[in-house]
Coordinates of C-alpha atoms in Angstrom, one line a residue:
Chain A
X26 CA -6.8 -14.4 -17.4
X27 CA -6.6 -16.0 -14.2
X28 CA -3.2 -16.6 -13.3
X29 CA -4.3 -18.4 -9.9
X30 CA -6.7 -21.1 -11.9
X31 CA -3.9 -21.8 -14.2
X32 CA -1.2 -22.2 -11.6
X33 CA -3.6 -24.6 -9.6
X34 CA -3.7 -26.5 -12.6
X35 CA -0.1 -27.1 -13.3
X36 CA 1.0 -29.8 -11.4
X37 CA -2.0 -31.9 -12.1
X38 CA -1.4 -31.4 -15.8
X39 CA 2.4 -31.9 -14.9
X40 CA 1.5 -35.4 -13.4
X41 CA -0.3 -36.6 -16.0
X42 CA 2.7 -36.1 -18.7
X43 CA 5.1 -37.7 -16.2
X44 CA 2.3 -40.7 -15.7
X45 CA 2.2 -41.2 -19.4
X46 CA 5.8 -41.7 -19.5
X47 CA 7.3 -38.4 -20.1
X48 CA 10.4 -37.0 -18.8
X49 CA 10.4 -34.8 -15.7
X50 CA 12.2 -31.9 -17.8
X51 CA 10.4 -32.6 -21.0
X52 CA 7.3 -32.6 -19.0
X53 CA 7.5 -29.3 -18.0
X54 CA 8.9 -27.1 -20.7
X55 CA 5.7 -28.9 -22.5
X56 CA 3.3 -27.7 -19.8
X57 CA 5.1 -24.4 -19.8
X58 CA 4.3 -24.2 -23.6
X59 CA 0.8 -25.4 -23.1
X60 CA 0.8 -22.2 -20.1
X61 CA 1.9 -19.9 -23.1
X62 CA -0.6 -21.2 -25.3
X63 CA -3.4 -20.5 -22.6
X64 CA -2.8 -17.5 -22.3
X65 CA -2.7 -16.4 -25.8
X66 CA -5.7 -18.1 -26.9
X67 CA -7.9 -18.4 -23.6
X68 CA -9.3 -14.6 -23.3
X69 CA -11.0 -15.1 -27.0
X70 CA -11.6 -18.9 -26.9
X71 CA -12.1 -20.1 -22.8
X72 CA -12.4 -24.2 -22.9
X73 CA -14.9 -25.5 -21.6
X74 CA -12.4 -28.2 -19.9
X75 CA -9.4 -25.8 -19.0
X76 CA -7.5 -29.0 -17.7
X77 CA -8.6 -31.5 -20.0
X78 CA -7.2 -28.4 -22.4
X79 CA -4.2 -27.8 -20.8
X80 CA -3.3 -31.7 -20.8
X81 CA -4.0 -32.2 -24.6
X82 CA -2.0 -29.5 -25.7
X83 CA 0.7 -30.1 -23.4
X84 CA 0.5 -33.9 -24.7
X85 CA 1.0 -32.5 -28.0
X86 CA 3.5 -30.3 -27.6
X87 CA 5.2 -32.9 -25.8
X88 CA 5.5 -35.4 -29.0
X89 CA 6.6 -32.5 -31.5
X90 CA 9.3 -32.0 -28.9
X91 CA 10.1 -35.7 -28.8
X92 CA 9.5 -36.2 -32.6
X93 CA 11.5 -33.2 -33.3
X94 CA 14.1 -34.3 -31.3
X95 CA 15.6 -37.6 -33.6
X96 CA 18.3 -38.6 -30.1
X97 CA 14.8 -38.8 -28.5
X98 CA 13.3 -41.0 -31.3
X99 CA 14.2 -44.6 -29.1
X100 CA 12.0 -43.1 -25.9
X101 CA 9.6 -41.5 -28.8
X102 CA 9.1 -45.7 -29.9
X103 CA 8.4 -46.6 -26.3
X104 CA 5.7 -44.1 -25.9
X105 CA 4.1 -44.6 -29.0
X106 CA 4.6 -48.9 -27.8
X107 CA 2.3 -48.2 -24.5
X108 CA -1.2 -48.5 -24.3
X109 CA -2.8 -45.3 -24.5
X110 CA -3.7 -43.8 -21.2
X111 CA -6.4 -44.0 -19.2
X112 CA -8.1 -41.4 -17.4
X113 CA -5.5 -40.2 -14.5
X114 CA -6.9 -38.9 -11.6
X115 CA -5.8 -35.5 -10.9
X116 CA -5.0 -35.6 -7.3
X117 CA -3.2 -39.0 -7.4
X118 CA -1.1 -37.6 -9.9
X119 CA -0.3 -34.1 -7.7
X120 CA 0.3 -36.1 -4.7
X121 CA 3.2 -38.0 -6.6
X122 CA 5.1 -34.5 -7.5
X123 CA 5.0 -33.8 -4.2
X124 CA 6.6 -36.8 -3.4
X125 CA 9.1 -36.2 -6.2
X126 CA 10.1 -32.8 -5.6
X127 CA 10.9 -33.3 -1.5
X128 CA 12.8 -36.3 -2.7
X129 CA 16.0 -37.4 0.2
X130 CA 18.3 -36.7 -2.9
X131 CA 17.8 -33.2 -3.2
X132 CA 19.5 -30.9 -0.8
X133 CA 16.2 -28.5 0.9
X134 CA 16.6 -25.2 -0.9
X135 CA 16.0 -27.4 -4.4
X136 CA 13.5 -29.2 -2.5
X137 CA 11.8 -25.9 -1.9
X138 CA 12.3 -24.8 -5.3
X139 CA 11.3 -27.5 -7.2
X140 CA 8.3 -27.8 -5.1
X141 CA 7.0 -24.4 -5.8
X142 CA 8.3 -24.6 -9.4
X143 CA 6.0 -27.9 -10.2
X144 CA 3.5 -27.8 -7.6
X145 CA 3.0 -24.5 -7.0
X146 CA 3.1 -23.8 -10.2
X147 CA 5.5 -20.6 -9.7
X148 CA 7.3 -18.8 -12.5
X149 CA 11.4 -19.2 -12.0
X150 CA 11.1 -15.6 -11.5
X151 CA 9.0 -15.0 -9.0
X152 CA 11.0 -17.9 -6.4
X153 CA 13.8 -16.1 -7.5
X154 CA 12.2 -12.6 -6.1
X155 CA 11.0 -14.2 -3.2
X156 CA 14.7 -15.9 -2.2
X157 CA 16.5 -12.3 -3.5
X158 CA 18.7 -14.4 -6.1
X159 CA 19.1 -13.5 -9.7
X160 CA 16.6 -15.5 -11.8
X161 CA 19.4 -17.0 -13.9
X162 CA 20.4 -18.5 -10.2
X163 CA 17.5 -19.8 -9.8
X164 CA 17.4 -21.2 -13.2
X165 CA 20.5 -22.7 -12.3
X166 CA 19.3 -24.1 -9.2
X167 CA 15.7 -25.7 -10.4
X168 CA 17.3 -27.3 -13.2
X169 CA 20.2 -29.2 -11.3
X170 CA 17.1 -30.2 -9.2
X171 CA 15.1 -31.7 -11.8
X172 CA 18.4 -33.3 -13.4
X173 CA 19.1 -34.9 -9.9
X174 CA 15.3 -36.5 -9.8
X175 CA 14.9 -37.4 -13.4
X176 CA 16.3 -41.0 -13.0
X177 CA 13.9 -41.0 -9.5
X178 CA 11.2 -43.6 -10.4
X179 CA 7.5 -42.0 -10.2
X180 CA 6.1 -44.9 -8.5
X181 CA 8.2 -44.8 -5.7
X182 CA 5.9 -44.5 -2.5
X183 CA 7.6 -41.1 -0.4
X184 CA 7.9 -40.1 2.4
X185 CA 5.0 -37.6 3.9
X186 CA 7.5 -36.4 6.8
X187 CA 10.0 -34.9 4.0
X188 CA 6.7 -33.7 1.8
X189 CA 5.9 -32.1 5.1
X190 CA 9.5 -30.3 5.8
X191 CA 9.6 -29.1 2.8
X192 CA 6.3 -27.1 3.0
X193 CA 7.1 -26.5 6.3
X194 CA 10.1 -24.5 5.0
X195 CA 8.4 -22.9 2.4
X196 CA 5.9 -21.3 4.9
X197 CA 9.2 -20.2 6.9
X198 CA 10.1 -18.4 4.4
X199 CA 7.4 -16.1 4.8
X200 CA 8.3 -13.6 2.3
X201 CA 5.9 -11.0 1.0
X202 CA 6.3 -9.5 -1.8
X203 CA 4.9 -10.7 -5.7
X204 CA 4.3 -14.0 -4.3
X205 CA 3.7 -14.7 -0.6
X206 CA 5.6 -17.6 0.3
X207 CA 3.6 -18.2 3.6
X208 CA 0.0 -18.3 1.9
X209 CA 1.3 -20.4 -1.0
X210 CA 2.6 -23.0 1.5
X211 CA -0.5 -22.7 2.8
X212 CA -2.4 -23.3 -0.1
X213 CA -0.4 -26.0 -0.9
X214 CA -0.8 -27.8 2.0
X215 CA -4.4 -27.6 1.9
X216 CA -4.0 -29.2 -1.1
X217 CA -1.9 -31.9 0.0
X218 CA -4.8 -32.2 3.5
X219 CA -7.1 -32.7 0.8
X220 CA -5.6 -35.5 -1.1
X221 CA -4.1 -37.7 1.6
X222 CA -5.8 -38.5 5.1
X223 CA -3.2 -38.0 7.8
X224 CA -2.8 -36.7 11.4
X225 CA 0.3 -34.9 10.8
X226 CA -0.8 -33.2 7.7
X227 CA -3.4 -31.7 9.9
X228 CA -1.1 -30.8 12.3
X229 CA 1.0 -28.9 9.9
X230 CA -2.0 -26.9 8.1
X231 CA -3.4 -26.3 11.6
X232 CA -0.1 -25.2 12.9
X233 CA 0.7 -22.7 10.1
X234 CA -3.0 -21.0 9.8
X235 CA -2.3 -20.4 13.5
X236 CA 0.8 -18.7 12.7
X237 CA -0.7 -16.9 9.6
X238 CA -3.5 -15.4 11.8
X239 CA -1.1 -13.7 14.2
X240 CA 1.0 -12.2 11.5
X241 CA -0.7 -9.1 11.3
X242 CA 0.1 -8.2 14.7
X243 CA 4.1 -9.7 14.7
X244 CA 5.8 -6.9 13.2
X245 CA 5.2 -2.2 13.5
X246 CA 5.1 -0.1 11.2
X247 CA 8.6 -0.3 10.6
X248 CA 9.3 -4.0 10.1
X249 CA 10.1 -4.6 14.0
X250 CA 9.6 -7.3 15.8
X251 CA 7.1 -7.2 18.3
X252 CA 7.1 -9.9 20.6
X253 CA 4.1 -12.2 21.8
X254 CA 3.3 -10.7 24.6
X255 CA 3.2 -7.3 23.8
X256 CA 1.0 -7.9 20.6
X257 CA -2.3 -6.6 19.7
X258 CA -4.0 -9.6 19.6
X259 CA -7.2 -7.6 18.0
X260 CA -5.7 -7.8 15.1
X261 CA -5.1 -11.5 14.9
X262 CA -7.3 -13.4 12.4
X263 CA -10.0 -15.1 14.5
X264 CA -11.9 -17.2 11.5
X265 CA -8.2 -18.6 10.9
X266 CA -7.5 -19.5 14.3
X267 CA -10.9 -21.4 14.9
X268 CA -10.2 -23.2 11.8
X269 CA -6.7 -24.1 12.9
X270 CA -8.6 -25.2 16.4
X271 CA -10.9 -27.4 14.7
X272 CA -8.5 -28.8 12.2
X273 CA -6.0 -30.1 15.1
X274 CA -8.4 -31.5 17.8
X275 CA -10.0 -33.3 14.1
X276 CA -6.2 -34.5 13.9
X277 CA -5.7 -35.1 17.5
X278 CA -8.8 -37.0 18.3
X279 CA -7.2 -40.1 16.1
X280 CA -4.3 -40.6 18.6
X281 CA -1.4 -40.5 16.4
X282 CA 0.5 -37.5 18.0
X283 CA 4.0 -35.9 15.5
X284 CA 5.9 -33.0 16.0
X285 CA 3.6 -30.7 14.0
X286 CA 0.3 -31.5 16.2
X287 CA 2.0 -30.7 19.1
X288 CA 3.7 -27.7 17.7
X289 CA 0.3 -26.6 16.5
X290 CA -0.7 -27.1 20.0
X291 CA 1.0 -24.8 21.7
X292 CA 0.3 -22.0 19.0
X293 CA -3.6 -23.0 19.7
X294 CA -3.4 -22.1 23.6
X295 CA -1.1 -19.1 22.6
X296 CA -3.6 -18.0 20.3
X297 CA -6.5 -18.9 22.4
X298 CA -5.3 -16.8 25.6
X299 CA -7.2 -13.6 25.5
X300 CA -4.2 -11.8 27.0
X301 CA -0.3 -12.4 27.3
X302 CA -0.7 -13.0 31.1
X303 CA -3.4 -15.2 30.8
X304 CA -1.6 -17.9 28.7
X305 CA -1.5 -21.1 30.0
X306 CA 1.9 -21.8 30.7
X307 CA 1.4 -25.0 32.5
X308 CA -0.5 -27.3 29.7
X309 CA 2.3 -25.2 27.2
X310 CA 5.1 -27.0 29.1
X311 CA 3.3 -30.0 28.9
X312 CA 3.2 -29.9 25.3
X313 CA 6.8 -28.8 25.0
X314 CA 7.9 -32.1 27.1
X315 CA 5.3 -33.9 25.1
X316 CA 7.5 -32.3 21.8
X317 CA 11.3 -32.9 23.4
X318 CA 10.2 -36.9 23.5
X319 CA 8.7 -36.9 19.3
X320 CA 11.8 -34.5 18.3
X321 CA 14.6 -34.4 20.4
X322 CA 15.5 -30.5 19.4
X323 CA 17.9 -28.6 21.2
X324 CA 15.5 -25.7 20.2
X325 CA 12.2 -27.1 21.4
X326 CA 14.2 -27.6 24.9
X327 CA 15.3 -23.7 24.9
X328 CA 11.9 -22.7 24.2
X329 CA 10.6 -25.1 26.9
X330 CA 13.0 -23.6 29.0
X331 CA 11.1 -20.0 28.3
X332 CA 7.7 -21.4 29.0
X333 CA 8.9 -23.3 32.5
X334 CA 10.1 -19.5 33.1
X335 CA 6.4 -18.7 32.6
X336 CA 5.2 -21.5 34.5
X337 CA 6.9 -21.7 37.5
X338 CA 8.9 -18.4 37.4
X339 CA 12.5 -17.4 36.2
X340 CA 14.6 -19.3 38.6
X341 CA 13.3 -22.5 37.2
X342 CA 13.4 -21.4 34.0
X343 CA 17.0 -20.4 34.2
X344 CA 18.0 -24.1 35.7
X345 CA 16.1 -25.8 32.8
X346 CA 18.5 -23.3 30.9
X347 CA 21.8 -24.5 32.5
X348 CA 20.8 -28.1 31.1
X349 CA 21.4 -26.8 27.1
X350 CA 24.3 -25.8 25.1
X351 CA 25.3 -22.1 25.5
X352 CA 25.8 -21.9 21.8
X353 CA 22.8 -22.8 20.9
X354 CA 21.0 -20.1 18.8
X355 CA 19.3 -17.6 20.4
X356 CA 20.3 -19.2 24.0
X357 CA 21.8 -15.4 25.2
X358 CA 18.1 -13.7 24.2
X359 CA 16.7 -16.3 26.2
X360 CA 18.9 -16.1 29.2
X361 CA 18.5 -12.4 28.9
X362 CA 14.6 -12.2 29.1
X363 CA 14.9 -14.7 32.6
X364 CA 17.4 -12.7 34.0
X365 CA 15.6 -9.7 33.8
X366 CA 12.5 -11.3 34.6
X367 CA 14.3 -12.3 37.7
X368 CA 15.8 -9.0 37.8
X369 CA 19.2 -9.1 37.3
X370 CA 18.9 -5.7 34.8
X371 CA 23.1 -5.3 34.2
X372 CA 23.2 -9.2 33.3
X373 CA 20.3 -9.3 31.3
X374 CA 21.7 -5.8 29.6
X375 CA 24.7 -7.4 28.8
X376 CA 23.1 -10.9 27.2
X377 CA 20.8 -8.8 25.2
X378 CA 23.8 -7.2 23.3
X379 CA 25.6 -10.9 23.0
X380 CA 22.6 -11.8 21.6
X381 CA 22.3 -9.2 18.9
X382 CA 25.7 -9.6 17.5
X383 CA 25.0 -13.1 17.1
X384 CA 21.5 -12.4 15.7
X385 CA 20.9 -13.5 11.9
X386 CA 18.3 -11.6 10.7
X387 CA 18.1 -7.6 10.4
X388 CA 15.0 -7.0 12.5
X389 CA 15.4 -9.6 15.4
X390 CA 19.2 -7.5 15.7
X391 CA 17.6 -4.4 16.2
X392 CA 14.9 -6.0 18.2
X393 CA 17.5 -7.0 20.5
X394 CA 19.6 -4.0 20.7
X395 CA 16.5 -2.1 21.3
X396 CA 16.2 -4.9 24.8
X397 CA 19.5 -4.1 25.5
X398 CA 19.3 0.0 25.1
X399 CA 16.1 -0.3 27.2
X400 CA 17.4 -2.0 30.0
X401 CA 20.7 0.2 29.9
X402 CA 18.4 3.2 29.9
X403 CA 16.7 2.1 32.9
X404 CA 20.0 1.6 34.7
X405 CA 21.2 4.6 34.5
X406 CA 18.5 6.3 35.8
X407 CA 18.6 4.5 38.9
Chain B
X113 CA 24.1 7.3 -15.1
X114 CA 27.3 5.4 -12.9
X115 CA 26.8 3.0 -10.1
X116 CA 28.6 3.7 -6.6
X117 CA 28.9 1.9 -3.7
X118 CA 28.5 3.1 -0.4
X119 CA 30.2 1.0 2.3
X120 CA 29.4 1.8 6.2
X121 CA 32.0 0.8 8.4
X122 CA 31.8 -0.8 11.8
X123 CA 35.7 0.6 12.4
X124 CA 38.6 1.6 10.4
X125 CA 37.7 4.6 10.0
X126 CA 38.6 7.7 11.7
X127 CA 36.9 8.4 14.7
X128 CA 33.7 10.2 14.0
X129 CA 31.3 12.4 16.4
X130 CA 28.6 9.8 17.0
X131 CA 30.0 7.1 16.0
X132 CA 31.6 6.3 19.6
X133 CA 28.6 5.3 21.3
X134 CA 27.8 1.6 20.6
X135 CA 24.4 1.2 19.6
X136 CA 23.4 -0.4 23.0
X137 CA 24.2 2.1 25.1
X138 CA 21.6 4.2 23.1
X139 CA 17.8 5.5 24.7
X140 CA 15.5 2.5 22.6
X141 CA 13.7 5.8 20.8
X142 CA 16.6 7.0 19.4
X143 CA 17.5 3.8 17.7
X144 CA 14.4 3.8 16.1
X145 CA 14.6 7.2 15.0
X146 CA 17.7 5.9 13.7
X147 CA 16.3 2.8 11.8
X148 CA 13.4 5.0 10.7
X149 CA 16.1 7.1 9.1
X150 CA 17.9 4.7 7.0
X151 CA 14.3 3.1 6.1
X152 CA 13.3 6.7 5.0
X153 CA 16.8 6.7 3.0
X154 CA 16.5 3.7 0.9
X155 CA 12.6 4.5 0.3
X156 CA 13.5 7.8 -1.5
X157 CA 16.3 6.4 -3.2
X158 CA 13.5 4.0 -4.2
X159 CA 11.2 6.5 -5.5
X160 CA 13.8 8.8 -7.5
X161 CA 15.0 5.5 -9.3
X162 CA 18.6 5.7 -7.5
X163 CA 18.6 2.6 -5.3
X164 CA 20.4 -0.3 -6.8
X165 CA 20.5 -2.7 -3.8
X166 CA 21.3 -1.9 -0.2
X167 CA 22.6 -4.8 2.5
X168 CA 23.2 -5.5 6.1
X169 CA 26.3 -8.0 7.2
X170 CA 26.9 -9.6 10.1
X171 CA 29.5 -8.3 12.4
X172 CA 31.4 -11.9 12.3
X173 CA 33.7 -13.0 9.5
X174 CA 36.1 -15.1 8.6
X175 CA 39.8 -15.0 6.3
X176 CA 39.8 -17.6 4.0
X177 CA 43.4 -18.2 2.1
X178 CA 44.2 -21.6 -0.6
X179 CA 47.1 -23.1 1.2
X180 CA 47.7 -25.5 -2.0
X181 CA 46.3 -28.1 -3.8
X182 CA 44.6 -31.3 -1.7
X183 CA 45.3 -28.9 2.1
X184 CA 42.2 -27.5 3.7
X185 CA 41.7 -24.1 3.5
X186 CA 43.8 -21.4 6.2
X187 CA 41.3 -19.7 8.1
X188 CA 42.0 -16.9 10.2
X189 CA 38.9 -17.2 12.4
X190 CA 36.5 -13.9 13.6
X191 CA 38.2 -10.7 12.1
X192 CA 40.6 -9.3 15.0
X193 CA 39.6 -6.3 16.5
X194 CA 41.9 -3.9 14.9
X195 CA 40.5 -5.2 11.6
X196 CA 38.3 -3.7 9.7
X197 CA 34.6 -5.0 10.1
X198 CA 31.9 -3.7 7.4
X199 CA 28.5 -3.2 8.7
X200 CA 26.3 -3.2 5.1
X201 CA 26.3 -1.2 2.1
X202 CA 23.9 0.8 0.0
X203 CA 24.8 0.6 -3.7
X204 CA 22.9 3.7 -6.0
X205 CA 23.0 4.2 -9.4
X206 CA 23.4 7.7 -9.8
X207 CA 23.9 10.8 -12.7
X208 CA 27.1 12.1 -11.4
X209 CA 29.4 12.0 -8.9
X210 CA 28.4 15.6 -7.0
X211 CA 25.1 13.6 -6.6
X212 CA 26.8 10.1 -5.1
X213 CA 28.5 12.7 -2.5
X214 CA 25.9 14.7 -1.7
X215 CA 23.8 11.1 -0.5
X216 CA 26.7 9.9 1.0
X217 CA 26.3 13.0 3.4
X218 CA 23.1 12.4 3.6
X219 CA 23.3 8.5 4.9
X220 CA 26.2 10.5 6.9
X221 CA 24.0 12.2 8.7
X222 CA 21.2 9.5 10.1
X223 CA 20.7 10.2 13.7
X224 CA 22.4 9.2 16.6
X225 CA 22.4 9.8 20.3
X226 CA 20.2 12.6 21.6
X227 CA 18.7 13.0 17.8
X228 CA 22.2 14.3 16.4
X229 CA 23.6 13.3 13.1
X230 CA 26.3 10.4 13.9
X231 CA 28.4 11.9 10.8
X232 CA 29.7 8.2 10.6
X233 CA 32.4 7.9 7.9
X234 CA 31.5 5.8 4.9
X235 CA 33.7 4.9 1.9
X236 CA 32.2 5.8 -1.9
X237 CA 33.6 3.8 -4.7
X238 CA 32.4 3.9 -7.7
X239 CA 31.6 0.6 -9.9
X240 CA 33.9 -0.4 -12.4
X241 CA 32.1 -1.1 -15.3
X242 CA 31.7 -3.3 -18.1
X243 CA 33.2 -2.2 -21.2
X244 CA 30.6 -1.4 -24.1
X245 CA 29.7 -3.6 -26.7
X246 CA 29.7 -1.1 -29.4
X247 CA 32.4 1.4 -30.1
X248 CA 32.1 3.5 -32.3

């Protein structure tokens, strides 16, 4: 049974139901049904339509629910009032879950949720192992979601820039274990690239296949971090990076430049340098400055501040620095690579340490400490 | 089987050994024999079906107290120094308690400055748990 085929069929059926007139909810504990019903019967009897399948059975299951349901039996005389459907195309239909499930009324972890739930077609289970919650939290968590959209008309045109967050965070996620969050956002975003024509959609997939062919090389052994520069960059995913390339100057060629082209900009000449030191600092500032004007991030103007240290050395880097909030996240690690760059070792030393006790993740704490041991190592042998 | 938890201190605890060096001051290899160690821990426990879950906190935390109905919360900001700070925790789920002790020693003993055991002191409390549903 292919478990990949089905879930890339889900949300299409999924739409369909909702199109016809069907409640969110209802919608999909009927395609979940239809899902159980495929499974049993597939491996002896495969359709020769395994959507059209999926759709009539799920449309069936549907009624009996409604019919079975006699507070439903008012909704059950609408439905049965409306002229029967048409054909629904199913990319239409997908691209209106996506809508629905990064709607501004939901806070961004059920965003995430939902949208894996209904588009990605995930089990409740396997978001819940990828976000370490119980799956009764989970539970909890996608059906307050889907109770919070169902009075959210389906018609209503969304916005892409919330579709886009919302994968965007998904990707973030990264997670890899039953289900890898990173090549489902992927996946899904491809999806999305392939159903509506727009720059920025581009620039998302582009930016994240360029993050997903250096992954390889981001972390030991061990789980540590290894930073940029000190990468193996054999083992980065060529094929994914020149598809990434040729997706974003596709995207950038119609002159509509967003936050996630010019994001996926700056991974391109990362990715493109054959070495650390022969990145090209200088056009990676420019797209930074080029980023600060579309955004406005305090965290795109610390990591310009990093690539003007590249550019024109640590000094400069360290004044762009004094412009930004000290308590900015990660604004010690940063001021502790420039002073070390500019060779102030006990400083640096010290803002490594800061740094790692305000850290928020396991790896990049012992990543830091391991800075700050190094640099206290070296100091005592001179 | 009986489920206990083992709770690494930052401080609180009596002094131990290896314990008095902070982590920073340490040569960058021996932290990673150190990580290595724990990592090698919680794999085994893994493997022998005795790891329940296993957690790292951040060193900041805050005391939250009611303060009555309709009033904001008291908050007693970042922990004060002389409080004590918990670094993580490793819960197992174990036969007995000879074998919850003898891991205890063994987490004890993950490696510190110049490769020795930092015989850090960590607290083992067992689960209370839920009465069964059958008596009989």
């Amino acid at each position: 049974m292919d478990e990949v085929l089905l879930r890339s069929l889900t949300p299409a059926v999924l739409g369909v139901l909702v199109r016809r007139g069907a409640g969110f909810a209802a919608a999909e504990d009927a395609v979940q049904d239809a899902l159980i019903e495929a499974l049993r019967t597939w491996p002896d009897d495969p359709p020769r339509d395994p959507q059209g399948w999926l759709v009539t059975v799920a449309w069936r299951k549907f009624l009996d629910a409604t019919r079975a349901d006699t507070a439903r039996r008012r909704r059950e005389d609408v439905v049965e009032a409306e002229v029967a459907p048409g054909p629904a195309t199913a990319v239409d239909d997908t691209l209106q879950l996506y809508f629905l499930c990064a709607h501004p009324s939901l806070t961004p972890s059920s965003a995430v949720a939902l949208t894996l739930r209904a588009v990605g077609g995930l089990t409740t289970r396997q978001i819940a192992q990828a976000y370490l919650v119980p799956e009764a939290t989970m539970g909890q968590r996608i059906s307050r979601a889907k109770k919070t959209v169902s009075g959210v008309r389906f018609d209503e045109p969304g916005d892409v820039a919330t579709v886009l967050r919302v994968l965007y965070l998904v990707f973030n996620e990264g997670y890899s274990g039953d289900v890898d969050l990173a090549a489902e956002a992927i996946r899904l975003t491809r999806r999305l690239a392939a159903a509506i024509d727009h720059p920025e959609v581009a620039g998302l997939l582009a930016l994240m296949l360029l993050h997903h062919a250096r992954r390889a090389g981001r972390t030991g052994p061990d789980g540590e971090l290894i930073p940029l520069a000190a990468q193996d960059r054999s083992t980065w995913d060529t094929k994914l990076i020149a598809e990434g390339v040729s997706i974003l100057q596709t995207a950038l060629a119609r002159d509509q430049l967003g936050e996630f082209q010019a994001q996926a900009a700056i991974a391109a000449l990362h990715a493109d340098a054959p070495a650390a030191a022969e990145t090209d600092w200088v056009q990676i500032v420019e797209w930074y400055d080029e980023l600060a004007a579309l955004t406005k991030s305090p965290v795109v103007r610390l990591n310009r501040a990093v690539a003007v240290g590249e550019a024109d050395g640590p000094r400069a880097g360290l004044a762009a620095l004094a412009e930004l909030d000290a308590g900015l996240p990660r604004y010690a690690a940063v001021a502790a690579y420039l002073h070390e760059r500019e060779g102030d070792l006990a400083r640096a030393a010290q803002l490594y340490a800061e740094a790692a006790r305000k850290a928020t993740n396991l790896a990049e704490v012992e990543h830091l400490t391991r800075e700050a041991a190094r640099l206290n190592a070296a100091l005592r042998e001179t | 089987m009986a489920k206990y938890l083992l709770l690494k201190h930052y401080r609180g605890a009596p002094a131990a050994p290896g314990c008095d060096v902070p982590m920073d001051q340490w040569q960058p290899a021996e932290i990673t024999a150190h990580v290595k160690y724990m990592l090698d821990f919680n794999a085994k426990l893994e493997e022998t079906g005795e790891l329940a879950d296993a957690q790292a906190l951040a060193p900041e935390g805050t005391f939250v107290r009611y303060d009555g109905e309709g009033r904001p919360p008291v908050t007693d900001g970042p922990f004060a120094e002389t409080k004590d700070l918990i670094a993580g925790w490793v819960v197992i789920d174990v036969d007995s308690y000879e074998r919850a002790l003898e891991l205890a020693g063994e987490l004890s003993a993950a490696p510190g400055p110049g490769g020795k055991p930092i015989q850090e002191w960590l607290e083992l409390r067992p689960f209370l748990a839920v009465p069964p549903t059958i008596t009989e």
